[in-house]
Each structure stands twice: as structure tokens, then as C-alpha cells.
Short mmCIF file of N, CA, C and O in Angstrom, two decimals:
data_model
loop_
_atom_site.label_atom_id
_atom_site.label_comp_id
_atom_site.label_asym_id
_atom_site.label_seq_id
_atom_site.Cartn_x
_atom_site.Cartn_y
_atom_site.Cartn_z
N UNK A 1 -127.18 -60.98 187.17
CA UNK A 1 -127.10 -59.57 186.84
C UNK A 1 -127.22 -58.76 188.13
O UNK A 1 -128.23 -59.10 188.75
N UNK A 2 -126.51 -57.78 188.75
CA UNK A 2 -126.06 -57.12 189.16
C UNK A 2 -127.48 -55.57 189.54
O UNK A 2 -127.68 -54.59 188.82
N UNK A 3 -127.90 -55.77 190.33
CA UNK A 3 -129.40 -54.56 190.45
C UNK A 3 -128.64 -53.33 191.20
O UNK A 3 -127.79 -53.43 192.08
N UNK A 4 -129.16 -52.20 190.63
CA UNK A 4 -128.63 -50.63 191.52
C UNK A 4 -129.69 -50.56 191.34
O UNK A 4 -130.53 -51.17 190.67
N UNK A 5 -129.65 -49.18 192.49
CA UNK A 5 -130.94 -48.30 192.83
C UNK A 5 -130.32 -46.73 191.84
O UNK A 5 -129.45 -45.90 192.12
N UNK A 6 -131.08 -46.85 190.85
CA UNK A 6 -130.58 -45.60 189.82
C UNK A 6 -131.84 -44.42 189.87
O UNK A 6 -132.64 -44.10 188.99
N UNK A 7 -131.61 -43.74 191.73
CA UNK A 7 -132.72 -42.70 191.65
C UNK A 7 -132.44 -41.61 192.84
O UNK A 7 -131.74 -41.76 193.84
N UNK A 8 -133.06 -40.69 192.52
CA UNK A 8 -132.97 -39.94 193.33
C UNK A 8 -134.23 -38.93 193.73
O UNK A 8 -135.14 -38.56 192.99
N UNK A 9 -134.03 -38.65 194.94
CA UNK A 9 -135.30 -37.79 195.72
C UNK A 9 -135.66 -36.16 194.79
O UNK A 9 -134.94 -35.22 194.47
N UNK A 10 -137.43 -36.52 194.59
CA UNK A 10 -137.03 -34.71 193.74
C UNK A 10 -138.78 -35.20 193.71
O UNK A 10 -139.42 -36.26 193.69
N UNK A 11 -139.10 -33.62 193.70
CA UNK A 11 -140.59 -33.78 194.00
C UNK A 11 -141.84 -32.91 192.68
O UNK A 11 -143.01 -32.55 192.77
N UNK A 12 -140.79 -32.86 191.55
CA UNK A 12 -141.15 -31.77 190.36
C UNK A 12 -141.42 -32.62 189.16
O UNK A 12 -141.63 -31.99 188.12
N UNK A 13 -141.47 -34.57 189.05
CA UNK A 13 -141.92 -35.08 187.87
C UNK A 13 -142.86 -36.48 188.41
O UNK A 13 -142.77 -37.21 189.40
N UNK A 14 -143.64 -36.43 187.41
CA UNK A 14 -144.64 -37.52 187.28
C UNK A 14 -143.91 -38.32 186.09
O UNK A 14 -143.04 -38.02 185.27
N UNK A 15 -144.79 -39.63 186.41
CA UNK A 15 -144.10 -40.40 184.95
C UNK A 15 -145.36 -41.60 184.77
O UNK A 15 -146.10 -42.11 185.61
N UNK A 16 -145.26 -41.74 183.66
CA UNK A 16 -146.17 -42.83 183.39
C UNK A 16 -145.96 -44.60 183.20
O UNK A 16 -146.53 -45.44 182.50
N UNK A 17 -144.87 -44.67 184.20
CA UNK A 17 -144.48 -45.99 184.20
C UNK A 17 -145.32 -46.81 184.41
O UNK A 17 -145.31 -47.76 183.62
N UNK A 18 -146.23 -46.82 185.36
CA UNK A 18 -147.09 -47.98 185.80
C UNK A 18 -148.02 -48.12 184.70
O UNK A 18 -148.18 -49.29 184.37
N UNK A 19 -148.69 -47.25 184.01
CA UNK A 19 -149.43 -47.15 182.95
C UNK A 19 -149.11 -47.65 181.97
O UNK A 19 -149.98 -47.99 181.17
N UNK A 20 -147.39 -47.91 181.65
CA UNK A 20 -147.25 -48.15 180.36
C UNK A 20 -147.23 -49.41 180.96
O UNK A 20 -148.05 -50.16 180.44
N UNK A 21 -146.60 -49.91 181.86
CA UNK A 21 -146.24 -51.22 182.29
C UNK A 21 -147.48 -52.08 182.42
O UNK A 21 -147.27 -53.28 182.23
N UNK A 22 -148.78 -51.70 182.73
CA UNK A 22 -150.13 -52.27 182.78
C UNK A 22 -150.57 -52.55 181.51
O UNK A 22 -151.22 -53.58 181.31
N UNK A 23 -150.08 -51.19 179.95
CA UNK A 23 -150.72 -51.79 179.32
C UNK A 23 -150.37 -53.05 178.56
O UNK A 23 -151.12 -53.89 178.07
N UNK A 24 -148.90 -52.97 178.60
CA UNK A 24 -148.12 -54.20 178.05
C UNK A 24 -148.32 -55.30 179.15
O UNK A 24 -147.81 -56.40 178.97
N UNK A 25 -149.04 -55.05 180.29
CA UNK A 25 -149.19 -56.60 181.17
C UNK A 25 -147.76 -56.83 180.87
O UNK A 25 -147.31 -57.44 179.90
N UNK A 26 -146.84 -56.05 182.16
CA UNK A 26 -145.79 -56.10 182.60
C UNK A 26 -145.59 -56.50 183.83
O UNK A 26 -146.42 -55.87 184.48
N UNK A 27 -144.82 -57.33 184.73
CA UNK A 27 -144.92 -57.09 186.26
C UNK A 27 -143.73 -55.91 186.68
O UNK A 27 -143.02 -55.38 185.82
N UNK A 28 -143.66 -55.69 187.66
CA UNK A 28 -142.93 -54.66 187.99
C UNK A 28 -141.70 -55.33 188.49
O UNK A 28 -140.83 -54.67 189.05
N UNK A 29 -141.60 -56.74 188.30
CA UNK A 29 -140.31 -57.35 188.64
C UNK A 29 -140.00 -57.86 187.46
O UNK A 29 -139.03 -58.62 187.47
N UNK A 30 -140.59 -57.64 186.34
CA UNK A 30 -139.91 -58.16 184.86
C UNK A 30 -139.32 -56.25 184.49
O UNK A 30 -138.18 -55.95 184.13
N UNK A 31 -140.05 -55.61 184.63
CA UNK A 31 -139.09 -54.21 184.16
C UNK A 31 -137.93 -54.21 184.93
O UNK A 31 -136.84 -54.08 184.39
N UNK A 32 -138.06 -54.34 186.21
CA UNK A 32 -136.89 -53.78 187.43
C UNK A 32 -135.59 -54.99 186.69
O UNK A 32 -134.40 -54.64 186.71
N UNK A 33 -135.97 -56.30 186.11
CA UNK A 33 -135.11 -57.35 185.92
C UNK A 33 -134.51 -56.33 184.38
O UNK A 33 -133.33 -56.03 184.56
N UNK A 34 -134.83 -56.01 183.58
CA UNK A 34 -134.84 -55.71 182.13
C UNK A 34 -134.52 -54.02 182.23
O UNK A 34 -134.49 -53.27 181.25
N UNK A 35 -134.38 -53.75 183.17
CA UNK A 35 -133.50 -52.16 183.37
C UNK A 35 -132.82 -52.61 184.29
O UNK A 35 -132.48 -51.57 184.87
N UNK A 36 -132.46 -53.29 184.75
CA UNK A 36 -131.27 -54.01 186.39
C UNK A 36 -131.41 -52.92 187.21
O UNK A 36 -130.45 -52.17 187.33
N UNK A 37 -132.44 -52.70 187.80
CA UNK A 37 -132.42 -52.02 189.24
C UNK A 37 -133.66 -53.33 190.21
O UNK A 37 -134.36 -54.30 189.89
N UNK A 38 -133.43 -52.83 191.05
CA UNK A 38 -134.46 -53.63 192.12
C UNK A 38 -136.16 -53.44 192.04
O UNK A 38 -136.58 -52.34 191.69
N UNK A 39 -137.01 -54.39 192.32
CA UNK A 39 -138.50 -54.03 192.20
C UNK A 39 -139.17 -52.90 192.93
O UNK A 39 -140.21 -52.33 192.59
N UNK A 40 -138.27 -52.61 194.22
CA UNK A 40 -138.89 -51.90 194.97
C UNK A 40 -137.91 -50.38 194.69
O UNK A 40 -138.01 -49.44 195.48
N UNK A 41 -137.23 -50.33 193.80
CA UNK A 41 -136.96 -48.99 192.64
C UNK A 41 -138.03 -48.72 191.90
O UNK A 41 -138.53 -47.63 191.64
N UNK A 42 -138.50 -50.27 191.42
CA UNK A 42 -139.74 -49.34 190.34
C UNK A 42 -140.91 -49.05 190.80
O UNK A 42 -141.69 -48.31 190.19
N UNK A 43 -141.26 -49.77 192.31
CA UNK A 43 -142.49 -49.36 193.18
C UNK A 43 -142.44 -47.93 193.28
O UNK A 43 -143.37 -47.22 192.88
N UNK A 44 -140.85 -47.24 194.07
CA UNK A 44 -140.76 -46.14 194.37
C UNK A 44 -140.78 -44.88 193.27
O UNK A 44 -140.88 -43.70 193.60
N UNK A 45 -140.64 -45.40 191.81
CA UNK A 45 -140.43 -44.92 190.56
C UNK A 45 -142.44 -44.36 190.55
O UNK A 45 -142.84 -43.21 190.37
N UNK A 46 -143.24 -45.55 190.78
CA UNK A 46 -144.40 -45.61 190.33
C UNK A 46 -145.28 -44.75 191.38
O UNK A 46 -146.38 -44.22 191.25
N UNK A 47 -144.43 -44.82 192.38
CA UNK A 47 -145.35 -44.06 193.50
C UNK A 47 -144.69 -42.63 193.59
O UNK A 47 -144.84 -42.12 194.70
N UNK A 48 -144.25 -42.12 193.00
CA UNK A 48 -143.39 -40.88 193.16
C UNK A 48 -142.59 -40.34 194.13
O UNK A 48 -142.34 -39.18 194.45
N UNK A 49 -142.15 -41.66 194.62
CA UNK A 49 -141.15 -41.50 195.65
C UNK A 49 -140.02 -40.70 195.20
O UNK A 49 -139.55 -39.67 195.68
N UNK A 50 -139.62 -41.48 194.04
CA UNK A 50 -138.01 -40.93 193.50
C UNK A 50 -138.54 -40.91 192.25
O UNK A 50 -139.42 -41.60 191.73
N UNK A 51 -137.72 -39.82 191.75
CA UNK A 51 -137.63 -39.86 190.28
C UNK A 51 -136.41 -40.43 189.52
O UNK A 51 -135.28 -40.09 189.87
N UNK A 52 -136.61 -41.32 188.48
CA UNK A 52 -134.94 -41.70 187.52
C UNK A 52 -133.89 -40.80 187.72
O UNK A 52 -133.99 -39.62 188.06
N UNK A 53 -132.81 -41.48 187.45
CA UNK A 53 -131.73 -40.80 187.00
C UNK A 53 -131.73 -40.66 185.77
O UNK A 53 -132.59 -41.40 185.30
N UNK A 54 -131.18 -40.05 184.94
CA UNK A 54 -131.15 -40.44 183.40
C UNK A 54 -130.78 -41.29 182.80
O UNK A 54 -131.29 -41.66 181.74
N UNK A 55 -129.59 -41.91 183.48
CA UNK A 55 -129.22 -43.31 182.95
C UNK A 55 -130.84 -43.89 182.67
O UNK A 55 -131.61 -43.78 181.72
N UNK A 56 -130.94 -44.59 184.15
CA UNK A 56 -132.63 -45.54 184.38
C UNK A 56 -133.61 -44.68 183.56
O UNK A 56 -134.35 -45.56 183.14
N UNK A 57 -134.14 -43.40 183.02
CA UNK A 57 -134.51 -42.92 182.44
C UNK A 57 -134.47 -43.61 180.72
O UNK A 57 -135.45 -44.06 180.13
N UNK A 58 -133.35 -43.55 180.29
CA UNK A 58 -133.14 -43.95 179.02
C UNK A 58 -133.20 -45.08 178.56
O UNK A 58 -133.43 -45.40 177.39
N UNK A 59 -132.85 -46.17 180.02
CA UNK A 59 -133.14 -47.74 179.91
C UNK A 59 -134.39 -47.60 180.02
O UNK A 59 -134.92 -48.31 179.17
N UNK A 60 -135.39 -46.87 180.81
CA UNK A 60 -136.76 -47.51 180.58
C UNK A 60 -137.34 -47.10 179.78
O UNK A 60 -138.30 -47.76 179.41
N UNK A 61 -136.99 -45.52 178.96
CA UNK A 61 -137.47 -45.54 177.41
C UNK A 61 -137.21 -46.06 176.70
O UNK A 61 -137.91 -46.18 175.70
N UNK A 62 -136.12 -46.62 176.84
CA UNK A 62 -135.37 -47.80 175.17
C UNK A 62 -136.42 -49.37 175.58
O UNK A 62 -137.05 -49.82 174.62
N UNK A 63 -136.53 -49.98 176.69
CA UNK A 63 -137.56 -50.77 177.36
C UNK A 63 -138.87 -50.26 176.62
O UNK A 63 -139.60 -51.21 176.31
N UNK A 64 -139.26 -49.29 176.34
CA UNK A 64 -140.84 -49.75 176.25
C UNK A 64 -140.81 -48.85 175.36
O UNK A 64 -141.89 -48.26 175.29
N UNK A 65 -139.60 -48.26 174.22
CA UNK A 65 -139.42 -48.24 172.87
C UNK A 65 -140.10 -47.03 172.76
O UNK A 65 -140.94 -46.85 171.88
N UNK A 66 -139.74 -45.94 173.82
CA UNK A 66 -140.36 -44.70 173.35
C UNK A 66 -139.57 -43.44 173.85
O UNK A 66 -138.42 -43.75 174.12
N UNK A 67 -139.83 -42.20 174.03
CA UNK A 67 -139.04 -40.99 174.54
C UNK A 67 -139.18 -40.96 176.14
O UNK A 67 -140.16 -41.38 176.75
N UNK A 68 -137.95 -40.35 176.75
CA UNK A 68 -138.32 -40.14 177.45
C UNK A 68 -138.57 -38.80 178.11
O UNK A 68 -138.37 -38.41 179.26
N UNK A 69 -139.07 -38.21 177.06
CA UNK A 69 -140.02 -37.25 177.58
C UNK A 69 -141.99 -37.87 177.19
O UNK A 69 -142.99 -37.16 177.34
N UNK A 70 -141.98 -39.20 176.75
CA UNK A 70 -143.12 -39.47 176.64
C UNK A 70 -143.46 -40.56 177.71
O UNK A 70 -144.47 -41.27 177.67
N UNK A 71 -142.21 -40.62 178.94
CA UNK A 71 -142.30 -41.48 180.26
C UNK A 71 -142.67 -40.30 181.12
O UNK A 71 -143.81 -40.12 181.54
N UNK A 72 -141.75 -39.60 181.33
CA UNK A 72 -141.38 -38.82 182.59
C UNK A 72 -142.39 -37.69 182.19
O UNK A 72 -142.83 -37.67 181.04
N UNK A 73 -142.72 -36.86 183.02
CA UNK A 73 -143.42 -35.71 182.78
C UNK A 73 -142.89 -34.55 183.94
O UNK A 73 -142.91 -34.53 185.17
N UNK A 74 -142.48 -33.77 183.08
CA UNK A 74 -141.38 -32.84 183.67
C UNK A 74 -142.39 -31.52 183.97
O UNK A 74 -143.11 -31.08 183.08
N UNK A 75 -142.37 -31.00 185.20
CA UNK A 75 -142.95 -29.47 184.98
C UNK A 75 -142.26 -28.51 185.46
O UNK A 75 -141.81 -28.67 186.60
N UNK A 76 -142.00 -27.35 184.81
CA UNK A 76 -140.66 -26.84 185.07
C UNK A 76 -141.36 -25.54 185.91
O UNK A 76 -142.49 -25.08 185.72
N UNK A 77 -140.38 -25.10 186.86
CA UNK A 77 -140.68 -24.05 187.69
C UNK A 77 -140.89 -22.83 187.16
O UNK A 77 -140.28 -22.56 186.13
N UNK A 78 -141.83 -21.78 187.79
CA UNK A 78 -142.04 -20.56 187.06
C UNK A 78 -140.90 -19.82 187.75
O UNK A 78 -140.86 -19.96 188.98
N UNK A 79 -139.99 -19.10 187.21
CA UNK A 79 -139.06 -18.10 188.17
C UNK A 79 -139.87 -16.57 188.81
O UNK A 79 -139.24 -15.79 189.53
#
């Protein structure tokens, strides 16, 4: 299977990947395998390096069978 890096630089969301991934006693190279991006995507996912794209967004909510607005945590700018 075929790994992309499905992310991009943005400094406005948190997400609760590592959390969910700890509680299911996940490694971070069985998600990165089971969304096909690389491990050190989901390091950078977990450390808030990068945030998802939406694609990788929707694979890792359909992955751990929930919304993804109940992964990502979005805070939107005041104008």
C-alpha cells in the first residue's frame, strides 16, 4: 500500500488523535498503516505540527468510528 503525506501547515486546530489512539492501545504505525499515510504524518498530526487534510480527516474519523468534529478541534477566528 502506497503512504502520502495528507497535511498541511496551519496553526488554528488541536485534535485528539493521540488520545484516542492511547485509549484503544493503538501504535502510531498501525493508524498511519490503516489511513495510508506515513508514521511520522501521524507524529506530526499528534504534535501539532500539521493539521489533516480532509481527506486524512475523514479516514481517521471513519478509523476510530466517530466525527470529525469529535477528532479535530477547530477554533474559529474572531473578525
Amino acid at each position: 500500500m502506497a503512504h502520502t503525506t495528507c497535511a498541511v501547515r496551519r496553526d488554528d486546530m488541536e485534535n485528539r488523535i493521540a488520545a484516542l489512539r492511547k485509549e484503544r492501545r493503538i501504535s502510531q504505525a498501525e493508524l498511519a498503516e490503516a489511513v495510508a499515510v506515513t508514521r511520522q504524518t501521524i507524529i506530526s498530526l499528534e504534535s501539532g505540527r500539521y493539521n489533516a487534510s480532509l481527506l486524512l480527516a475523514h479516514k481517521i474519523a471513519n478509523y476510530f468510528d466517530t466525527t470529525i468534529e469529535d477528532i479535530f478541534l477547530f477554533e474559529e477566528e474572531e473578525s
